[in-house]
PDB file of C-alpha atoms and ligand atoms in Angstrom:
ATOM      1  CA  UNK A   1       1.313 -12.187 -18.230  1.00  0.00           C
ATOM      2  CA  UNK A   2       0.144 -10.645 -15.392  1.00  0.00           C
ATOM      3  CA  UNK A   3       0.020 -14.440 -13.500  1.00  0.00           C
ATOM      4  CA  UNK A   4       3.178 -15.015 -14.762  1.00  0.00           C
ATOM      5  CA  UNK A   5       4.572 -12.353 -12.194  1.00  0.00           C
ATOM      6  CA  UNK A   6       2.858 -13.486  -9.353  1.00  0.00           C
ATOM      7  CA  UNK A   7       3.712 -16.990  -9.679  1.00  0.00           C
ATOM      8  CA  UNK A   8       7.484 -15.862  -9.788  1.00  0.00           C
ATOM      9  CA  UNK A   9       6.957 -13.272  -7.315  1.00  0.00           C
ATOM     10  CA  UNK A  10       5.503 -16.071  -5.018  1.00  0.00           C
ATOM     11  CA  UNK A  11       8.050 -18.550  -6.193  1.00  0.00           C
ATOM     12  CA  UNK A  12      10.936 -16.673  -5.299  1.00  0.00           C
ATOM     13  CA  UNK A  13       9.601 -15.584  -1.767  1.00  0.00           C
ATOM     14  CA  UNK A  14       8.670 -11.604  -2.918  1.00  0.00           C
ATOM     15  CA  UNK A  15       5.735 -10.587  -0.737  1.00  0.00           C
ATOM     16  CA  UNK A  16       2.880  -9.242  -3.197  1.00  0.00           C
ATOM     17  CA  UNK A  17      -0.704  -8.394  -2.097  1.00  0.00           C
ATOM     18  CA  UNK A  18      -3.496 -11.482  -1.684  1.00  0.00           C
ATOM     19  CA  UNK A  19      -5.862 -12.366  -3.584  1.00  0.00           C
ATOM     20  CA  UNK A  20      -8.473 -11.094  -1.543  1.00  0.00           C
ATOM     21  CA  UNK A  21      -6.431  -7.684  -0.646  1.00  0.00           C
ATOM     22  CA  UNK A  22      -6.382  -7.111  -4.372  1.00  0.00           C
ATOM     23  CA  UNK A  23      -9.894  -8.109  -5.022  1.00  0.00           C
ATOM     24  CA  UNK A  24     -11.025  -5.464  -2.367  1.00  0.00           C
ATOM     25  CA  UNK A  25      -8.257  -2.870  -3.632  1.00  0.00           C
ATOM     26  CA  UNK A  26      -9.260  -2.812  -7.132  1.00  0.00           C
ATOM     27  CA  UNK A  27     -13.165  -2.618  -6.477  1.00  0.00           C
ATOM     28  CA  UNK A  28     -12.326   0.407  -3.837  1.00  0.00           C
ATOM     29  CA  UNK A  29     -10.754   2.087  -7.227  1.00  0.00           C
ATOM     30  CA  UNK A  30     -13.292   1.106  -9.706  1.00  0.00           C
ATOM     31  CA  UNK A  31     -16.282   2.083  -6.936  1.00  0.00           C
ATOM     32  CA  UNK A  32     -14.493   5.407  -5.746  1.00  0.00           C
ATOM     33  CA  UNK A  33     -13.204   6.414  -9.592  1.00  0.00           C
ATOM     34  CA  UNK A  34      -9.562   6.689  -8.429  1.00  0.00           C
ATOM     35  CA  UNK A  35      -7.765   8.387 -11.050  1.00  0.00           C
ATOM     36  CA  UNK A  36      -4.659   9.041  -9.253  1.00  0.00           C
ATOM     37  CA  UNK A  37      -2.377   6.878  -7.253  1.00  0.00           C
ATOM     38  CA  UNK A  38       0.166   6.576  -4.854  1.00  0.00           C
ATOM     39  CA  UNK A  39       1.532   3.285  -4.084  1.00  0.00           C
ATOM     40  CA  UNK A  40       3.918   3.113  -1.331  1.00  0.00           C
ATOM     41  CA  UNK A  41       5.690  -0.093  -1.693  1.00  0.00           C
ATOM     42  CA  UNK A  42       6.344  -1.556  -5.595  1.00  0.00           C
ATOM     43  CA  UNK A  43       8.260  -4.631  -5.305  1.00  0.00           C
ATOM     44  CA  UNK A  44       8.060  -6.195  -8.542  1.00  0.00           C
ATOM     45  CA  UNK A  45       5.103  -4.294 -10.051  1.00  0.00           C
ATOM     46  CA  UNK A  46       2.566  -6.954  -9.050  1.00  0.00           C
ATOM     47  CA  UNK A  47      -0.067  -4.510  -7.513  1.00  0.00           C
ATOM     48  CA  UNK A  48       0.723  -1.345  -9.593  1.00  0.00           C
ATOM     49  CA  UNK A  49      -0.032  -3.208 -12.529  1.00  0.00           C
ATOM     50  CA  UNK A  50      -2.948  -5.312 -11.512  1.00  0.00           C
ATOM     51  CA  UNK A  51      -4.362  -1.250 -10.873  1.00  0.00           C
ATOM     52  CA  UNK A  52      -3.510   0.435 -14.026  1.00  0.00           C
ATOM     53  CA  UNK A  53      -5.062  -2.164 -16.152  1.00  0.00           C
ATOM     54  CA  UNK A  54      -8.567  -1.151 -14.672  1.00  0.00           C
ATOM     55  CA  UNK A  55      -8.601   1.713 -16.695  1.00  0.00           C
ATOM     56  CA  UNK A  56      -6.454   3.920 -18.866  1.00  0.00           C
ATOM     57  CA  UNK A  57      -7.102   7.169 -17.212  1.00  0.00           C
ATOM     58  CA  UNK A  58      -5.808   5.676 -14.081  1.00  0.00           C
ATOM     59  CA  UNK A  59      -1.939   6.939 -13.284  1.00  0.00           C
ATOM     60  CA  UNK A  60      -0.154   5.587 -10.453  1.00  0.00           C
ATOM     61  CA  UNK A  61       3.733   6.747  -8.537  1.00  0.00           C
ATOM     62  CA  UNK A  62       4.776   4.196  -7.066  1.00  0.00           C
ATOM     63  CA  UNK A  63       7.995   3.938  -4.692  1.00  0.00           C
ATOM     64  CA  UNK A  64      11.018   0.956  -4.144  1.00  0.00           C
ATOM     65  CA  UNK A  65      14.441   1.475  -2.500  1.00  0.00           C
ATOM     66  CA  UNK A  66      15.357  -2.030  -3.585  1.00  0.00           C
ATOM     67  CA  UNK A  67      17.760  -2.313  -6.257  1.00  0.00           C
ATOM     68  CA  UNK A  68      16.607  -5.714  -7.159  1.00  0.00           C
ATOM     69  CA  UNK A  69      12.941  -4.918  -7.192  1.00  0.00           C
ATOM     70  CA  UNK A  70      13.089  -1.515  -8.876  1.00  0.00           C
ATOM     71  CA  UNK A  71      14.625  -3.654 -11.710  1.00  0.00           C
ATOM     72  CA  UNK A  72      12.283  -6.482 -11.728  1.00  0.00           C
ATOM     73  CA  UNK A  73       8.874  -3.430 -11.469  1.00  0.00           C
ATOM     74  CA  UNK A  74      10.524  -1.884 -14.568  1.00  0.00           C
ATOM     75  CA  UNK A  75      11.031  -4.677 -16.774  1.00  0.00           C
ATOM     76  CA  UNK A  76       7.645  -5.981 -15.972  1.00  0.00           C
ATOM     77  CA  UNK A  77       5.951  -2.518 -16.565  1.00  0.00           C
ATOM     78  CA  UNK A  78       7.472  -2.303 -19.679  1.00  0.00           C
ATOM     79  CA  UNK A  79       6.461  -5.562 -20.821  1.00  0.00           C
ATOM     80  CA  UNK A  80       3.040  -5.029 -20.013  1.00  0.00           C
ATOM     81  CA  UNK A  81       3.182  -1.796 -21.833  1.00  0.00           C
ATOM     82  CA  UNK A  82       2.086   0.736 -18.695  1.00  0.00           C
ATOM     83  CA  UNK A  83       5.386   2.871 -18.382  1.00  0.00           C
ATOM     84  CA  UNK A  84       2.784   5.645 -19.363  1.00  0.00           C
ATOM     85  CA  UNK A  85       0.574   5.423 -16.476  1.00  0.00           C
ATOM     86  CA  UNK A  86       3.099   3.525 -13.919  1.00  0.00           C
ATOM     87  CA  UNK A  87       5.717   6.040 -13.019  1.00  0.00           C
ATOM     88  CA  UNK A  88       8.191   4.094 -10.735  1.00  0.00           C
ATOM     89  CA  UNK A  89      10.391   5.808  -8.443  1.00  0.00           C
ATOM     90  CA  UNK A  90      14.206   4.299  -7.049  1.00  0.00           C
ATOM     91  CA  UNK A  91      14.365   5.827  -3.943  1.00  0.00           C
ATOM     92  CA  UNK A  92      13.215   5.211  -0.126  1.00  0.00           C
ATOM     93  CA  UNK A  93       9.959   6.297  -0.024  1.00  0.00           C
ATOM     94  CA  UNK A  94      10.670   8.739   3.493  1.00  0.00           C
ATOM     95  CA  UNK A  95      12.705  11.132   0.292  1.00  0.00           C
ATOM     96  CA  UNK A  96       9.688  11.047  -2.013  1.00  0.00           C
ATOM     97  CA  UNK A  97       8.259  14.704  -2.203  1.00  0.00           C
ATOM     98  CA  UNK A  98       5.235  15.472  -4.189  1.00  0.00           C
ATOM     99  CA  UNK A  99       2.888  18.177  -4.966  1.00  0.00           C
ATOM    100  CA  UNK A 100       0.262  16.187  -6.397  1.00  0.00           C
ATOM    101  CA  UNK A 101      -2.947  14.929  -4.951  1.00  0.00           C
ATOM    102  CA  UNK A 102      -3.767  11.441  -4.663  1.00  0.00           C
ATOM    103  CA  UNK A 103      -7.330  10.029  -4.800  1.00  0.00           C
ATOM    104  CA  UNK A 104      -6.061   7.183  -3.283  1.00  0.00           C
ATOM    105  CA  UNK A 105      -2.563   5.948  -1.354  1.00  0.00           C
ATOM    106  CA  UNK A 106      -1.944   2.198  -1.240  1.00  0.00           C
ATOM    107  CA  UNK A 107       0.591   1.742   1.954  1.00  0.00           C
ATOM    108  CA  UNK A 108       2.654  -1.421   1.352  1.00  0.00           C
ATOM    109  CA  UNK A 109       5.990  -0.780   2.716  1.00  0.00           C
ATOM    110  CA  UNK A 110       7.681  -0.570   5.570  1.00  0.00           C
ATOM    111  CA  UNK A 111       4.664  -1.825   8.329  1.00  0.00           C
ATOM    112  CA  UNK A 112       6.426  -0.400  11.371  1.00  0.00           C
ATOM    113  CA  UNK A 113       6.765   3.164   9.363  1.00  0.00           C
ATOM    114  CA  UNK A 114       2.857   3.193   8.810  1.00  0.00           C
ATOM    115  CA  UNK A 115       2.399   5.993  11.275  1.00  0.00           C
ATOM    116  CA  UNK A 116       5.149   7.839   9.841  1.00  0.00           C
ATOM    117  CA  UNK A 117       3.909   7.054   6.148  1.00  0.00           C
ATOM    118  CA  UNK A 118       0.750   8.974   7.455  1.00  0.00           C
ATOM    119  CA  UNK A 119       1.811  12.251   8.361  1.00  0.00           C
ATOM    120  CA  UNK A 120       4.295  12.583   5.529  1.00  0.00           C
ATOM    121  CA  UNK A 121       1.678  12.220   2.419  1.00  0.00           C
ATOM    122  CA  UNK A 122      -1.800  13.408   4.492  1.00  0.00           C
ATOM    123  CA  UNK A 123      -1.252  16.802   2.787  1.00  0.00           C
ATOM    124  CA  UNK A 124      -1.279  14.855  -0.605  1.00  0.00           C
ATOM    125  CA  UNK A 125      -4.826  13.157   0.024  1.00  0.00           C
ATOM    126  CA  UNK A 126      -7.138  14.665  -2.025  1.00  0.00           C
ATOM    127  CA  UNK A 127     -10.334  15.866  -0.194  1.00  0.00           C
ATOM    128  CA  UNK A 128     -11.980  12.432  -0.227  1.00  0.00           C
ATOM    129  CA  UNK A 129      -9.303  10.352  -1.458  1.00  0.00           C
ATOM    130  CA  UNK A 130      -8.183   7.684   1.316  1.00  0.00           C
ATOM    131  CA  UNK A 131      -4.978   5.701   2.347  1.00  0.00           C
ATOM    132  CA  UNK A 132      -5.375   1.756   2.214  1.00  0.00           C
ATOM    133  CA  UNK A 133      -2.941  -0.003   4.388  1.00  0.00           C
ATOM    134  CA  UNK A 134      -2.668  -4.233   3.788  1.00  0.00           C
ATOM    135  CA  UNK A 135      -0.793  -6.562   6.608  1.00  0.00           C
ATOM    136  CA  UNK A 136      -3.047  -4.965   9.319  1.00  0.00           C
ATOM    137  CA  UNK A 137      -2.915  -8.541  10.767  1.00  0.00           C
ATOM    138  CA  UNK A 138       0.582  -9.591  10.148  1.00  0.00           C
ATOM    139  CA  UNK A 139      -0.554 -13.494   8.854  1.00  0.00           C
ATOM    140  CA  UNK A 140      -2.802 -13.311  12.364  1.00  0.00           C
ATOM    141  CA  UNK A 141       0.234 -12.491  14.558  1.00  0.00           C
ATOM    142  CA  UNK A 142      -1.500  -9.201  15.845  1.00  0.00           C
ATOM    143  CA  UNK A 143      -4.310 -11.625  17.467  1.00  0.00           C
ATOM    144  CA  UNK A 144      -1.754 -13.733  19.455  1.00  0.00           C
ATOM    145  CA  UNK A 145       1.669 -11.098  20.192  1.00  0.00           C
ATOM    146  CA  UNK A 146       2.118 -12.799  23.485  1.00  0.00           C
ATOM    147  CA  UNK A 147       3.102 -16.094  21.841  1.00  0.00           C
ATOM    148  CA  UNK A 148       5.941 -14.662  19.433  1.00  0.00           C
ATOM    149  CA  UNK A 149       9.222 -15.537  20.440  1.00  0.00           C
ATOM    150  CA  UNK A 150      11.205 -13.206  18.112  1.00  0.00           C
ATOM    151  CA  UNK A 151      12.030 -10.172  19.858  1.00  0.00           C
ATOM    152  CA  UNK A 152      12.020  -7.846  16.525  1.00  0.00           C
ATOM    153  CA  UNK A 153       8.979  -9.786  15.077  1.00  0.00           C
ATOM    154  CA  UNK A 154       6.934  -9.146  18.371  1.00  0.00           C
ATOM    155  CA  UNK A 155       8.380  -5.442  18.025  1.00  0.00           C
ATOM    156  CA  UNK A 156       7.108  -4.969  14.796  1.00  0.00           C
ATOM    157  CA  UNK A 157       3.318  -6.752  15.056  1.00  0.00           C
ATOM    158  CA  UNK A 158       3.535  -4.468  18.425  1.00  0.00           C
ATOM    159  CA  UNK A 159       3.863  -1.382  16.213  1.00  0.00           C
ATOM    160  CA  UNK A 160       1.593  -2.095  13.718  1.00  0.00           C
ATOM    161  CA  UNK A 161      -1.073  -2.830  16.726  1.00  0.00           C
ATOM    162  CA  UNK A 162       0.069   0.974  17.761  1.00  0.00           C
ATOM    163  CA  UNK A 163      -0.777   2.302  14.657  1.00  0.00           C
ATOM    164  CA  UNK A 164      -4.160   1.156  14.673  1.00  0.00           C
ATOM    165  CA  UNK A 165      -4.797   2.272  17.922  1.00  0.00           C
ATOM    166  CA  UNK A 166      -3.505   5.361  17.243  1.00  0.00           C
ATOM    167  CA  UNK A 167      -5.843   6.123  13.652  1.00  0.00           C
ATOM    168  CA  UNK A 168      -8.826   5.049  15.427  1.00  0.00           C
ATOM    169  CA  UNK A 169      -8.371   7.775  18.405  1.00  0.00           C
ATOM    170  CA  UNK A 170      -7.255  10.321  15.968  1.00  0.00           C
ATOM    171  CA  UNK A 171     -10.576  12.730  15.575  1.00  0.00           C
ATOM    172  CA  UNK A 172      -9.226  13.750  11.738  1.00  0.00           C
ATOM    173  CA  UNK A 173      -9.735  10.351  11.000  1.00  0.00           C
ATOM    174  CA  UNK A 174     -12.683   7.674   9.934  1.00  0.00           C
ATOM    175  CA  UNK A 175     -11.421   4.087   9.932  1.00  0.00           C
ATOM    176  CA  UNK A 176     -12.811   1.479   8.316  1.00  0.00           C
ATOM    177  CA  UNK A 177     -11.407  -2.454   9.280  1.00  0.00           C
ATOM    178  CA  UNK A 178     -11.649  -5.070   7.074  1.00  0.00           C
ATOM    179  CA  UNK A 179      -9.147  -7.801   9.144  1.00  0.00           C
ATOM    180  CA  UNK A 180     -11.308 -10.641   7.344  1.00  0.00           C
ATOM    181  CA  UNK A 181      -9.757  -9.538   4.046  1.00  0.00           C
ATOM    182  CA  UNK A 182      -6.604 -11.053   2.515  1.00  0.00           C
ATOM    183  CA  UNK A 183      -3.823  -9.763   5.471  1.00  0.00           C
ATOM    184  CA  UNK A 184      -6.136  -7.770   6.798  1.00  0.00           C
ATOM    185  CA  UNK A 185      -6.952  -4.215   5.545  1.00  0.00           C
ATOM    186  CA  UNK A 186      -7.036  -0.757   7.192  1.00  0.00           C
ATOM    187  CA  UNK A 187      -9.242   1.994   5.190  1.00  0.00           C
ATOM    188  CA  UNK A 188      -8.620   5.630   5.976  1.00  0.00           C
ATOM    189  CA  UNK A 189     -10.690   8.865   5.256  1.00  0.00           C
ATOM    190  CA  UNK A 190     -10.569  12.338   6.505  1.00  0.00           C
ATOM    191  CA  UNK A 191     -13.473  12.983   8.832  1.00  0.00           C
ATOM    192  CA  UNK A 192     -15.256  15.502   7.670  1.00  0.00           C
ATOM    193  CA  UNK A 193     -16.144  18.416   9.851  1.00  0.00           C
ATOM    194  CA  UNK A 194     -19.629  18.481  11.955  1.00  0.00           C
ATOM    195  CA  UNK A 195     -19.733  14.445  11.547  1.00  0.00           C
TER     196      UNK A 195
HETATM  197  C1  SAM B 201       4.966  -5.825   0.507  1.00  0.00           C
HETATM  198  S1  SAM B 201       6.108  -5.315  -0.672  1.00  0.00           S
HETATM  199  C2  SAM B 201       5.118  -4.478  -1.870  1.00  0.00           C
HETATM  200  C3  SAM B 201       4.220  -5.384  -2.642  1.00  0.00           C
HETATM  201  C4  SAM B 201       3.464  -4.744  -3.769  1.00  0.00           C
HETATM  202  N1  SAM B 201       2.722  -3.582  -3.333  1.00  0.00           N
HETATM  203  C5  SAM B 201       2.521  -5.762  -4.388  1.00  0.00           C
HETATM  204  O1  SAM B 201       1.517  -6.104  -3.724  1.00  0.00           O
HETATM  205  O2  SAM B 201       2.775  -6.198  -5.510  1.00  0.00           O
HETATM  206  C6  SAM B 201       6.916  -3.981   0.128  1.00  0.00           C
HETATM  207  C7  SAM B 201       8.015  -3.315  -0.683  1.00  0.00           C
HETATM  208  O3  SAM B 201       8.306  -2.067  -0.064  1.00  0.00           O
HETATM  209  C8  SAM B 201       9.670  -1.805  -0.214  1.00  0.00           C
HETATM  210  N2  SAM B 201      10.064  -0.851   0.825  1.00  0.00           N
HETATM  211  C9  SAM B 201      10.100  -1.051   2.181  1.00  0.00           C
HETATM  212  N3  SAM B 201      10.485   0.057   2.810  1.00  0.00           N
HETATM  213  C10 SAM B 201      10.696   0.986   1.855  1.00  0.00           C
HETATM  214  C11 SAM B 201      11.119   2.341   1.884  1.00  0.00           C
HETATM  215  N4  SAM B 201      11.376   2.957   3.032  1.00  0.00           N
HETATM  216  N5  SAM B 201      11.244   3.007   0.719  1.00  0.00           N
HETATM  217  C12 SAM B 201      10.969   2.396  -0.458  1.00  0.00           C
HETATM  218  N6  SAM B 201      10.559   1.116  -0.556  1.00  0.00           N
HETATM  219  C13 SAM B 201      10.429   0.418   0.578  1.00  0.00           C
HETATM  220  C14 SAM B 201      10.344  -3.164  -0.050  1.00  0.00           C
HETATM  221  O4  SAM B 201      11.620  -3.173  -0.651  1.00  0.00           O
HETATM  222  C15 SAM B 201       9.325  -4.092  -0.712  1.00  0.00           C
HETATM  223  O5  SAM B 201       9.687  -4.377  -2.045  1.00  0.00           O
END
């Protein structure tokens, strides 16, 4: 069931997480015993779903603004049975406001917002939880920005170069790069004091 949604989500042009990006994803949760989750980003459920069938005990929010997708993430939770650990939000993510803490946040949305995404939910990290950010190499386009022609393309790889930049200078931060992975991968943990 679960290919069955990729294959339409590919089909009809939805961008879901790679292969590889999921591979790594869902051994980070199984290695680090994520219970909770945060995943910024639904579109049609793909990812979510591929994460709560790890394990039972595994609950995940998850956030879309899109009409279309929000439907298409709720139809395919319920069919896969997971509205009990999948709790899907309709709503742009910057209105979100929670008090839990999240072992883990999976940032999939809006790649220019990244930064943003980071301040707003840092107080819901748990202690050692960390924030997983995929596209970190826009399909390669952060390796050659010089050669884009589209003004708002170059704008955005531009950003998402920024962003990096700016999480590896940040001293409350440890970064971890995995660019060879699926779109590339960005890990991030809270430094912890004296280290
Ligand atoms: C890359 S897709 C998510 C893919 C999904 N995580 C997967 O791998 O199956 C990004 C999604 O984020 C949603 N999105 C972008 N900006 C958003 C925002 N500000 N608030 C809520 N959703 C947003 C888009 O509508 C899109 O469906």
């Amino acid at each position: 069931m679960i290919d069955e949604i990729k294959t339409k989500a590919i089909k009809e042009g939805v961008p879901i997480i790679k292969d590889e990006g999921l591979a790594f994803l869902l051994n980070y949760i199984s290695e680090h015993h994520c219970k909770q989750i945060l995943e910024l980003g639904t579109a049609v459920g793909y990812s979510a779903i591929c994460m709560a069938k790890l394990s039972k005990d595994i609950h995940i929010d998850t956030i879309e603004k899109d009409p279309d997708m929000y439907e298409q993430a709720l139809k395919n939770i319920r069919e896969n049975d997971l509205q009990d650990q999948i709790s899907l939000f309709f709503m742009p993510i910057e209105d979100f406001v929670s008090a839990k803490h999240y072992d883990l946040i999976f940032v999939d949305a809006a790649k220019a917002q990244y930064g943003k995404y980071t301040e707003q939910f840092l107080d819901n990290l748990s202690e050692d939880g960390a924030m997983i950010y995929d596209n970190m190499i826009f399909h390669g386009l952060v390796y050659d920005i010089d050669h884009i022609t589209s003004r708002s393309l170059k704008s955005l790889v531009k950003k998402i170069v920024k962003f990096s930049e700016m999480v590896h200078n940040d001293e409350r931060f440890d970064i971890m790069d995995f660019d060879n992975i699926g779109d590339g991968i960005l890990v991030l943990t809270r430094r912890k004091s004296g280290t």
